[in-house]
């Protein structure tokens, strides 16, 4: 019997319902796009999650043209050297800033395009069930991690160029069209380079092409291999670049996994069956799967690699009877997965050996095999009927799974529900709670992370920081010191200890500890910022400024650093420089109340009352419980000739802090402007009760024709 996938006479997708040519592409393509958009509606409403901060939110290379240059010509300008991915982020940032919708929409549309390209590639190979395979790929819930996670733009974009390159190469290699061959070859090579520059898992493409040519032709000629030599060379070169970046920049070299060669084989064998199982039965999908225990002494763990090898050998010997298609599908599946099977260390292996996004490209082979077997067994019409419920079920599951990616709290809460032992989930949920101001919840999650993995220095440092944010600097210092004594003497724990010591006014000790942290990690931006603060509080102004400059150079988008630079400039009288830095801080963190308050103060000093008023309003909207912000808003409203509104804001400030003399004086002035002289006089008297020697209040009260009470001997509080 001829090999199943290469029969050129079998009907192309769509012929069963009488469609041809362009109509097939239009209707089939629109259907896939519609399925994808509906299934991923929750993703379009989602925010940013894990790693999105370094890839998008806090990525300084997205801000200007110099950043665009650096992402292409520097391997350490971005978290990973995938310049094609960061170029798309750069373009989106110029269009809509940091609004998540646009980033999610592009991911979803790229995924839909990938499903269409898969359909067209399979159709070009005359594989039955091509459209069914594309549609299943579009709505299969295993794809959610790659599509709903903005950071995994590298997956969907790399897959797009991977499939485009493959389709172009097939057009070059299979049909007899000599006049177009050279242009198609170089176009395929260029698309392959773009795939590598999006994610180097695409380096498997030339091997996939050889397998497909063998499947189609039944043999491989020397010229087939030679033509792909440039692909193999480029793939190897960029794969080595990725290995270097992962080791030095992502710091994989600091991750000590202690995995032997035999262990790696056991991990790979089990991972293959894990991924295949999730494709067949996508139940309990989660962002972080449990990290199983690898034991080379346990005989049962050898079942997985032996079974995988046996399956490939069996398909090889059965190829004459069932065709070469299933064998090629299995080899493509395992081959594309190979970089993520545990043979090479990657950072996520600290907490799990598997992840859904690792099989985003590889799983296409198995989905295509399933669709081909279904169509061959049932016929095109019945296969379409059978596929209908499958697509519906997968669409519902994808919708439900996508909702877990709505924000950081939903993501990590979902992981904990399905994988309660995931210490990394508790650690990140703690950070998410801290961002929301839920300090008690953050402290609880951090304590749980430490309980599950007491050897993790990040969890220990995070626990110390949670105590610090809760107003317990002494307890924070005790936790950090205990971690250091227990052998977790890392820059994270030293940094947490130094910050606690700053709060305890132990400045010299803080300088000592943060200096140790910086020797271990010179590019620790927060460390330079903390050292700057310690120097400032000990009167070492020049050293404080040098450390602050170092922090700003390492993390130019850090709002806290920019705000401190602005404070220093304002104190030295450079209001223009202060204004620029406050604006930069607000651009990085629009909800930064301190930066908005101080910018409003600087603008007011420079006579720009209207803009100052706008920032003061936003500061109050963000944190209405701050008396100083209400006071500033009232003062600016008064200057803008809005006495009634000024009285309301200043009355709120006085109610929040009855001893805030500036607010009472401003309220009295606003009451005078509003024609309420007696109420104003009452406020001036309250000021004199609090501060009997206040000449402003006494003078104003006299001008209103009211008698000023004699000053008592009570000492005046500091103003």
XYZ file of C-alpha atoms in Angstrom:
719
model
C 0.000 0.000 0.000
C 1.383 3.474 -0.802
C 2.240 5.778 2.080
C -0.926 7.408 3.339
C 0.080 11.080 3.340
C 1.582 11.209 -0.132
C -1.243 9.976 -2.366
C -1.618 12.830 -4.872
C -5.108 11.775 -5.906
C -6.839 12.139 -2.559
C -9.288 15.043 -2.370
C -8.099 18.391 -1.133
C -9.897 19.936 1.830
C -13.155 21.531 0.802
C -13.878 19.353 -2.248
C -16.462 17.375 -0.312
C -18.726 20.410 -0.230
C -18.015 21.587 -3.735
C -15.624 24.414 -3.058
C -12.586 25.218 -5.177
C -9.516 27.436 -5.251
C -9.811 30.863 -3.745
C -13.222 30.165 -2.232
C -11.718 27.305 -0.230
C -9.030 29.565 1.156
C -11.399 32.450 1.895
C -14.144 30.486 3.616
C -11.795 28.066 5.377
C -9.509 30.874 6.519
C -12.356 33.059 7.784
C -13.802 30.117 9.697
C -10.479 29.483 11.458
C -10.089 33.188 12.309
C -13.644 33.297 13.677
C -13.127 30.182 15.810
C -9.888 31.601 17.168
C -11.250 35.049 18.005
C -14.285 33.641 19.806
C -12.247 31.129 21.809
C -9.762 33.811 22.865
C -12.158 36.632 23.775
C -11.035 36.458 27.451
C -7.420 36.984 26.341
C -8.370 40.259 24.655
C -9.584 41.540 28.029
C -6.526 40.355 29.933
C -3.654 42.325 31.412
C 0.049 41.573 31.752
C 1.346 38.586 33.707
C 4.665 36.889 34.501
C 7.764 38.178 32.656
C 5.632 40.714 30.774
C 7.217 43.378 32.967
C 10.699 42.704 31.577
C 9.500 42.001 28.041
C 7.092 44.943 27.693
C 6.088 47.010 30.730
C 9.580 47.805 32.017
C 11.493 47.286 28.772
C 13.404 50.518 28.104
C 14.350 49.484 24.549
C 10.730 49.984 23.465
C 10.801 53.693 24.231
C 12.954 55.162 21.446
C 14.949 54.551 18.268
C 18.128 53.867 20.198
C 16.324 51.020 21.932
C 15.376 49.592 18.534
C 19.036 49.680 17.547
C 20.166 48.042 20.802
C 17.687 45.168 20.585
C 19.256 44.166 17.253
C 22.934 44.833 17.944
C 23.293 43.923 21.625
C 22.613 40.488 23.078
C 22.002 41.827 26.597
C 19.699 44.763 25.833
C 16.601 42.565 26.190
C 15.791 39.524 28.347
C 16.574 37.190 25.431
C 18.123 37.858 22.048
C 14.985 37.656 19.928
C 15.093 41.003 18.080
C 12.212 40.208 15.712
C 9.905 39.739 18.720
C 11.017 42.920 20.455
C 10.684 44.864 17.206
C 6.979 43.977 17.129
C 6.696 45.118 20.748
C 8.558 48.333 19.831
C 6.106 49.080 17.030
C 3.123 48.399 19.251
C 4.502 50.599 22.014
C 4.747 53.482 19.535
C 1.111 52.909 18.525
C -0.659 52.352 21.835
C 1.859 52.463 24.661
C 1.315 49.898 27.410
C -2.343 49.079 26.771
C -2.491 45.263 26.988
C -5.326 44.855 24.465
C -3.129 45.537 21.436
C -0.435 43.073 22.487
C -3.008 40.345 23.135
C -4.809 41.019 19.852
C -1.606 40.592 17.851
C -0.875 37.294 19.626
C -4.366 35.986 18.868
C -4.212 37.046 15.210
C -0.769 35.479 14.800
C -2.112 32.244 16.253
C -5.020 32.302 13.806
C -2.542 32.902 10.973
C -0.467 29.953 12.181
C -3.524 27.691 12.097
C -4.253 28.814 8.523
C -0.633 28.283 7.493
C -0.685 24.795 9.006
C -3.768 24.014 6.931
C -2.086 25.282 3.743
C 1.169 23.404 4.405
C -0.718 20.151 4.939
C -2.799 20.797 1.846
C 0.360 21.376 -0.203
C 1.559 17.970 1.012
C -1.807 16.401 0.009
C -2.389 15.253 3.590
C -6.076 14.468 4.207
C -7.929 16.383 6.898
C -5.710 19.450 6.475
C -8.408 21.976 7.372
C -9.528 19.888 10.360
C -5.935 19.880 11.627
C -5.679 23.668 11.268
C -8.992 24.209 13.054
C -8.102 21.864 15.928
C -4.757 23.636 16.303
C -6.555 26.992 16.436
C -8.775 26.085 19.403
C -6.833 23.380 21.251
C -6.492 24.471 24.912
C -2.821 23.467 25.093
C -2.091 26.527 22.910
C -3.537 28.962 25.455
C -0.242 29.446 27.290
C 1.476 30.616 24.112
C -1.378 32.803 22.891
C -2.724 34.435 26.079
C 0.742 35.188 27.488
C 2.209 38.324 25.892
C 5.781 37.198 26.592
C 5.197 34.149 24.398
C 4.950 36.387 21.354
C 8.255 34.649 20.620
C 6.359 31.368 20.183
C 3.544 32.584 17.951
C 5.800 34.830 15.859
C 8.510 32.210 15.425
C 5.865 29.650 14.440
C 4.448 32.071 11.857
C 7.826 32.496 10.137
C 8.568 28.765 10.599
C 5.414 27.756 8.715
C 5.806 30.507 6.112
C 9.363 29.361 5.438
C 8.241 25.724 5.260
C 5.393 26.510 2.855
C 7.722 28.529 0.635
C 10.395 25.833 0.632
C 7.841 23.190 -0.344
C 6.774 25.407 -3.244
C 10.434 25.571 -4.235
C 11.310 21.901 -3.787
C 8.202 20.001 -4.874
C 6.642 21.580 -7.992
C 8.409 21.788 -11.337
C 8.644 25.557 -11.676
C 12.286 26.325 -12.566
C 11.667 29.984 -13.306
C 10.594 30.684 -9.720
C 12.845 28.291 -7.851
C 15.725 30.537 -6.830
C 13.523 33.366 -5.557
C 11.456 30.898 -3.512
C 14.580 29.354 -2.025
C 15.993 32.672 -0.829
C 12.583 33.810 0.375
C 12.320 30.631 2.456
C 15.818 31.199 3.853
C 14.977 34.804 4.811
C 11.770 33.683 6.552
C 13.766 31.018 8.396
C 16.183 33.656 9.698
C 13.222 35.698 10.969
C 11.894 32.568 12.683
C 15.270 32.067 14.398
C 15.349 35.726 15.434
C 11.953 35.198 17.048
C 12.821 31.958 18.874
C 15.602 29.541 18.067
C 13.408 26.468 18.526
C 12.873 27.083 14.809
C 16.354 25.628 14.208
C 14.611 22.266 13.756
C 13.019 23.417 10.469
C 15.645 21.992 8.059
C 15.352 18.578 9.717
C 11.558 18.795 9.432
C 11.885 19.649 5.738
C 14.100 16.625 5.112
C 11.580 14.354 6.836
C 8.723 15.786 4.780
C 10.677 15.410 1.535
C 11.421 11.788 2.449
C 7.751 11.241 3.264
C 6.705 12.732 -0.054
C 9.386 11.266 -2.319
C 10.278 8.039 -0.540
C 13.974 8.894 -0.642
C 16.421 11.758 -0.087
C 18.885 12.866 -2.751
C 22.251 14.438 -1.938
C 21.028 17.725 -3.385
C 18.158 17.793 -0.875
C 20.665 17.801 1.984
C 23.075 20.239 0.339
C 20.327 22.764 -0.361
C 19.483 22.792 3.319
C 23.093 23.173 4.488
C 22.744 27.000 4.902
C 19.623 26.396 7.002
C 21.466 23.985 9.289
C 24.455 26.344 9.640
C 22.296 29.379 10.463
C 20.185 27.348 12.876
C 23.242 26.067 14.720
C 24.849 29.531 14.889
C 21.798 31.231 16.374
C 21.135 28.290 18.688
C 24.634 28.789 20.126
C 23.870 32.501 20.593
C 20.742 31.548 22.528
C 22.691 29.083 24.697
C 25.200 31.838 25.514
C 22.463 34.375 26.348
C 20.590 31.832 28.479
C 23.767 30.997 30.356
C 25.156 34.494 30.915
C 22.198 36.867 30.721
C 19.297 34.709 31.937
C 21.820 33.253 34.461
C 21.072 29.583 33.806
C 24.661 28.947 34.917
C 23.581 29.943 38.435
C 20.895 27.237 38.439
C 22.363 24.017 39.857
C 19.961 21.230 38.892
C 22.217 18.266 39.645
C 20.790 16.197 36.778
C 22.885 13.309 35.431
C 22.890 12.189 31.759
C 20.782 9.150 32.670
C 18.309 11.394 34.509
C 18.002 13.551 31.411
C 17.035 10.544 29.298
C 14.398 9.601 31.879
C 13.046 13.167 31.905
C 12.908 13.288 28.099
C 11.103 9.970 27.800
C 8.467 10.915 30.340
C 8.050 14.424 28.910
C 7.260 13.060 25.427
C 4.361 11.015 26.784
C 3.266 13.891 29.025
C 2.938 16.218 26.034
C 1.158 13.618 23.933
C -1.222 12.940 26.829
C -2.135 16.619 27.168
C -2.889 16.766 23.447
C -5.209 13.770 23.620
C -6.816 14.637 26.974
C -6.236 18.335 27.862
C -7.335 18.082 31.474
C -5.938 20.062 34.431
C -3.770 22.287 32.261
C -1.785 24.733 34.347
C 0.942 27.316 33.995
C 3.344 25.412 36.276
C 3.108 21.616 36.371
C 4.397 19.545 39.308
C 8.095 18.755 39.021
C 8.291 14.995 39.257
C 11.076 13.187 41.080
C 13.658 11.590 38.806
C 15.230 8.418 40.176
C 17.468 6.339 37.924
C 17.214 3.499 40.454
C 13.457 3.140 39.855
C 12.991 0.609 37.045
C 9.505 1.869 36.140
C 10.903 5.260 35.077
C 12.716 3.579 32.168
C 9.355 2.548 30.704
C 8.824 6.021 29.223
C 11.987 6.365 27.094
C 11.872 2.693 26.119
C 8.233 3.027 25.045
C 8.995 6.153 23.005
C 11.887 4.471 21.235
C 9.829 1.319 20.665
C 7.015 3.372 19.135
C 9.403 4.974 16.631
C 10.979 1.611 15.773
C 7.527 0.071 15.351
C 6.414 2.860 13.014
C 9.581 2.391 10.992
C 8.881 -1.282 10.402
C 5.185 -0.594 9.743
C 5.810 2.149 7.184
C 5.226 -0.095 4.181
C 1.800 -1.034 5.523
C 0.518 2.192 7.098
C 2.625 4.739 5.249
C 5.484 6.979 6.223
C 3.199 9.672 7.613
C 2.835 8.442 11.216
C 6.591 7.837 11.487
C 7.372 11.313 10.170
C 4.794 12.821 12.538
C 6.400 11.090 15.518
C 9.916 12.077 14.509
C 8.881 15.710 13.919
C 7.075 15.802 17.256
C 10.064 14.508 19.215
C 12.622 16.398 17.142
C 11.002 19.804 17.542
C 10.463 19.114 21.252
C 14.100 18.038 21.739
C 15.460 21.408 23.026
C 12.814 21.373 25.774
C 13.089 17.723 26.778
C 15.732 18.261 29.446
C 18.895 17.580 27.470
C 19.824 21.271 27.828
C 19.313 23.260 31.036
C 16.681 25.984 30.835
C 15.625 28.230 33.710
C 12.052 26.854 34.117
C 13.506 23.424 34.989
C 14.018 24.797 38.510
C 10.318 24.291 39.165
C 8.995 22.050 36.356
C 10.311 19.846 33.553
C 7.361 20.573 31.241
C 5.267 23.513 30.079
C 2.454 23.830 27.540
C 4.258 26.463 25.506
C 7.171 24.097 24.862
C 5.013 22.032 22.481
C 3.345 24.914 20.600
C 5.194 24.098 17.362
C 5.873 20.399 17.923
C 2.251 19.411 18.497
C 1.269 20.355 14.936
C 2.736 17.065 13.744
C 0.547 14.948 16.020
C -2.574 17.008 15.328
C -1.971 16.597 11.585
C -1.499 12.850 12.041
C -4.769 12.574 13.978
C -6.710 14.573 11.363
C -5.235 12.476 8.532
C -6.070 9.177 10.254
C -9.593 10.378 11.041
C -10.248 11.523 7.472
C -8.745 8.372 5.988
C -10.810 6.133 8.265
C -14.144 7.981 8.123
C -13.958 9.857 4.836
C -13.941 13.670 4.446
C -17.644 14.240 5.144
C -17.910 12.016 8.207
C -14.577 13.320 9.482
C -15.962 16.859 9.331
C -19.054 15.768 11.295
C -16.906 14.026 13.925
C -14.584 17.028 14.138
C -17.483 19.391 14.901
C -18.028 18.337 18.547
C -14.261 18.130 19.088
C -13.855 21.736 17.940
C -16.754 22.853 20.133
C -15.391 21.123 23.242
C -11.873 22.441 22.652
C -13.223 25.981 22.085
C -15.060 25.912 25.425
C -11.990 24.534 27.207
C -9.798 27.197 25.595
C -12.210 29.945 26.676
C -12.126 28.642 30.258
C -8.352 28.188 30.293
C -7.761 31.662 28.859
C -9.602 33.250 31.786
C -6.809 32.057 34.088
C -4.459 34.430 32.254
C -6.507 37.565 32.966
C -4.019 38.968 35.501
C -1.231 37.947 37.852
C -3.504 37.064 40.769
C -5.756 34.862 38.607
C -2.757 33.151 37.018
C -0.960 32.203 40.221
C -4.150 31.396 42.106
C -5.006 28.973 39.298
C -1.590 27.351 39.539
C -1.932 26.867 43.298
C -5.371 25.306 42.849
C -4.011 22.681 40.424
C -0.459 22.395 41.755
C -0.467 23.198 45.510
C 3.222 22.353 45.827
C 4.377 25.026 43.367
C 6.498 27.283 45.594
C 7.135 29.638 42.674
C 3.369 30.257 42.448
C 3.137 31.331 46.096
C 6.183 33.532 45.588
C 4.669 35.311 42.601
C 1.196 35.521 44.079
C 2.797 37.278 47.034
C 4.258 39.881 44.679
C 0.895 40.301 42.957
C -0.836 40.848 46.298
C 1.850 43.345 47.314
C 1.185 45.338 44.140
C -2.473 45.533 45.177
C -1.576 46.648 48.699
C -2.789 43.364 50.223
C 0.166 43.084 52.578
C -1.260 40.472 54.948
C -2.107 38.193 52.005
C 1.335 38.808 50.514
C 2.982 37.861 53.790
C 0.940 34.657 54.010
C 1.869 33.596 50.461
C 5.547 34.334 51.000
C 5.579 32.309 54.210
C 4.072 29.394 52.297
C 6.719 29.704 49.562
C 9.468 29.584 52.178
C 7.833 26.582 53.817
C 7.771 24.686 50.503
C 11.282 25.687 49.438
C 13.301 27.030 52.377
C 16.510 26.913 50.319
C 15.304 29.528 47.825
C 16.965 32.861 48.566
C 14.357 34.818 46.607
C 11.565 33.502 48.817
C 13.532 34.358 51.960
C 14.262 37.852 50.674
C 10.635 38.259 49.661
C 9.497 37.219 53.140
C 11.790 39.828 54.646
C 10.451 42.479 52.239
C 6.857 41.530 53.091
C 7.642 42.099 56.768
C 9.281 45.401 55.869
C 6.223 46.583 53.920
C 4.058 45.566 56.873
C 6.001 47.916 59.109
C 8.201 45.306 60.800
C 11.765 46.210 59.792
C 13.282 44.460 62.809
C 11.544 41.179 61.935
C 12.573 41.663 58.295
C 16.213 42.020 59.334
C 15.969 38.892 61.515
C 14.622 36.828 58.589
C 17.336 38.031 56.222
C 20.091 37.447 58.785
C 18.804 33.934 59.493
C 18.782 33.144 55.772
C 22.364 34.350 55.431
C 23.465 32.243 58.395
C 21.720 29.231 56.815
C 23.918 29.552 53.723
C 21.600 31.648 51.529
C 24.067 34.505 51.322
C 22.842 35.902 47.997
C 22.515 39.438 46.739
C 18.743 39.202 47.245
C 18.967 38.452 50.964
C 21.729 41.016 51.502
C 19.603 43.590 49.698
C 16.559 42.845 51.855
C 18.693 43.097 55.003
C 20.130 46.440 53.904
C 16.664 47.871 53.239
C 15.478 46.760 56.668
C 18.555 48.366 58.238
C 17.778 51.622 56.442
C 14.375 51.670 58.133
C 16.066 50.888 61.455
C 18.491 53.789 60.849
C 21.435 51.395 60.933
C 23.031 53.203 58.015
C 26.577 51.918 58.297
C 25.372 48.313 58.533
C 23.122 48.910 55.525
C 26.079 50.254 53.540
C 28.123 47.173 54.440
C 25.447 44.688 53.401
C 24.370 46.356 50.188
C 28.032 46.697 49.188
C 28.398 42.912 49.602
C 25.313 42.444 47.418
C 26.749 44.712 44.723
C 30.049 42.851 44.695
C 28.076 39.684 43.972
C 25.855 41.361 41.372
C 27.258 44.665 40.057
C 24.215 45.229 37.796
C 21.803 45.144 40.764
C 20.010 48.439 40.080
C 17.960 48.369 43.283
C 21.175 47.756 45.219
C 22.751 50.943 43.849
C 19.551 52.814 44.728
C 19.600 51.511 48.304
C 23.283 52.380 48.665
C 22.519 55.868 47.364
C 19.824 56.265 50.033
C 22.218 55.107 52.760
C 24.917 57.523 51.614
C 22.410 60.378 51.487
C 21.311 59.733 55.054
C 24.907 59.741 56.278
C 25.696 63.044 54.573
C 27.836 61.576 51.767
C 26.109 63.539 49.009
C 28.635 62.998 46.196
C 28.707 59.229 46.708
C 24.916 59.178 46.946
C 24.624 60.935 43.592
C 27.135 58.579 41.949
C 25.206 55.510 43.121
C 21.912 57.028 42.031
C 23.372 57.685 38.574
C 24.558 54.069 38.423
C 21.078 52.852 39.347
C 19.476 55.064 36.691
C 21.902 53.828 34.042
C 21.059 50.187 34.838
C 17.318 50.750 35.113
C 16.399 54.019 33.371
C 12.674 53.286 33.513
C 12.539 52.718 37.271
C 10.045 55.193 38.665
C 11.493 55.267 42.198
C 14.962 56.031 40.863
C 13.699 58.759 38.551
C 11.658 60.300 41.339
C 14.675 60.403 43.658
C 16.766 62.031 40.924
C 14.015 64.605 40.521
C 13.912 65.229 44.283
C 17.675 65.861 44.309
C 17.434 68.234 41.346
C 14.526 70.125 42.921
C 16.467 70.483 46.176
C 19.415 71.958 44.247
C 17.146 74.453 42.479
C 17.123 72.757 39.058
C 13.343 72.753 38.616
C 13.508 72.073 34.873
C 15.602 68.951 35.424
C 13.337 67.879 38.266
C 10.284 68.277 36.045
C 11.786 66.058 33.322
C 12.571 63.284 35.791
C 9.189 63.435 37.508
C 7.574 63.116 34.086
C 9.775 60.108 33.298
C 8.762 58.498 36.593
C 5.081 59.027 35.821
C 5.489 57.650 32.309
C 6.956 54.452 33.757
C 4.396 54.274 36.556
C 1.281 56.376 35.977
C -0.109 55.535 39.438
C 2.972 56.873 41.274
C 1.338 59.346 43.665
C 4.558 60.816 45.074
C 5.856 61.681 41.593
C 2.563 63.327 40.615
C 2.418 65.288 43.870
C 5.977 66.531 43.521
C 5.546 67.343 39.837
C 2.470 69.394 40.702
C 4.522 71.249 43.326
C 7.334 71.988 40.852
C 4.905 73.126 38.155
C 3.099 75.362 40.641
C 6.425 76.905 41.687
C 7.161 77.608 38.021
C 3.749 79.280 37.597
C 2.149 76.506 35.522
C -0.949 76.312 37.694
C -3.343 74.606 35.286
C -1.095 71.618 34.555
C -0.108 71.435 38.219
C -3.803 71.295 39.085
C -4.288 68.332 36.735
C -1.531 66.315 38.395
C -2.778 67.237 41.872
C -6.262 65.996 40.952
C -4.800 62.691 39.735
C -2.767 62.311 42.922
C -5.950 62.737 44.966
C -7.881 60.314 42.755
C -5.154 57.687 43.192
C -4.871 58.121 46.978
C -7.685 60.302 48.329
C -6.756 59.550 51.952
C -3.552 61.648 51.860
C -4.057 64.990 53.609
C -1.042 66.593 51.905
C -2.449 65.817 48.454
C -5.833 67.277 49.392
C -4.042 70.362 50.737
C -2.077 70.852 47.515
C -5.202 70.396 45.399
C -7.068 72.959 47.484
C -4.218 75.467 47.241
C -4.050 75.116 43.448
C -7.834 75.420 43.136
C -7.638 78.620 45.155
C -4.901 79.968 42.877
C -7.084 79.070 39.906
C -9.936 81.197 41.356
C -12.122 78.231 42.331
C -12.713 79.017 46.036
C -15.734 76.734 46.559
C -13.882 73.668 45.244
C -10.801 74.767 47.197
C -12.803 74.900 50.435
C -14.080 71.353 49.841
C -10.587 69.904 49.248
C -8.988 71.809 52.124
C -11.795 70.881 54.518
C -11.080 67.237 53.647
C -7.368 67.764 54.343
C -8.110 69.329 57.751
C -10.534 66.553 58.616
C -7.869 63.952 57.769
C -5.112 65.741 59.690
C -6.417 68.401 62.102
C -2.856 69.401 63.065
C -1.742 70.180 59.487
C -1.253 73.910 59.910
C -0.628 74.610 56.212
C -4.014 73.091 55.349
C -5.808 75.196 57.983
C -4.128 78.379 56.756
C -5.014 77.556 53.151
C -8.583 76.691 54.169
C -8.921 80.013 55.959
C -7.663 81.850 52.853
C -10.147 79.903 50.686
C -12.994 80.764 53.057
C -12.068 84.444 52.833
C -12.100 84.175 49.021
C -15.502 82.489 49.228
C -16.850 85.368 51.364
C -17.039 83.363 54.586
C -15.003 85.637 56.863
C -16.305 84.280 60.170
C -15.499 80.700 59.198
C -12.068 81.857 58.063
C -11.498 83.554 61.416
C -12.377 80.295 63.178
C -9.686 78.504 61.197
C -7.079 81.164 61.961
C -7.897 80.779 65.653
C -7.419 77.004 65.391
C -3.996 77.653 63.874
C -3.094 79.934 66.760
C -4.187 77.270 69.233
C -1.863 74.803 67.574
C 0.921 77.300 66.983
C 0.455 80.403 69.147
C 3.292 82.311 67.540
C 2.084 81.996 63.950
C 2.380 85.505 62.532
C 0.521 84.691 59.313
C -2.580 83.591 61.193
C -2.403 86.514 63.622
C -1.998 89.061 60.834
C -4.823 87.563 58.794
C -7.120 87.478 61.802
C -6.375 91.149 62.536
C -7.106 92.109 58.944
C -10.514 90.508 59.330
C -11.170 92.782 62.347
C -11.051 89.954 64.868
C -9.242 90.120 68.172
C -6.127 87.991 68.450
C -5.835 86.016 71.701
C -2.536 86.452 73.584
C 0.038 83.725 73.007
C 0.451 81.130 75.692
C 3.708 79.658 76.827
C 2.977 76.365 75.027
C 5.944 75.494 72.808
C 5.183 75.704 69.106
C 5.240 72.399 67.229
C 7.592 72.018 64.299
C 6.003 73.011 61.021
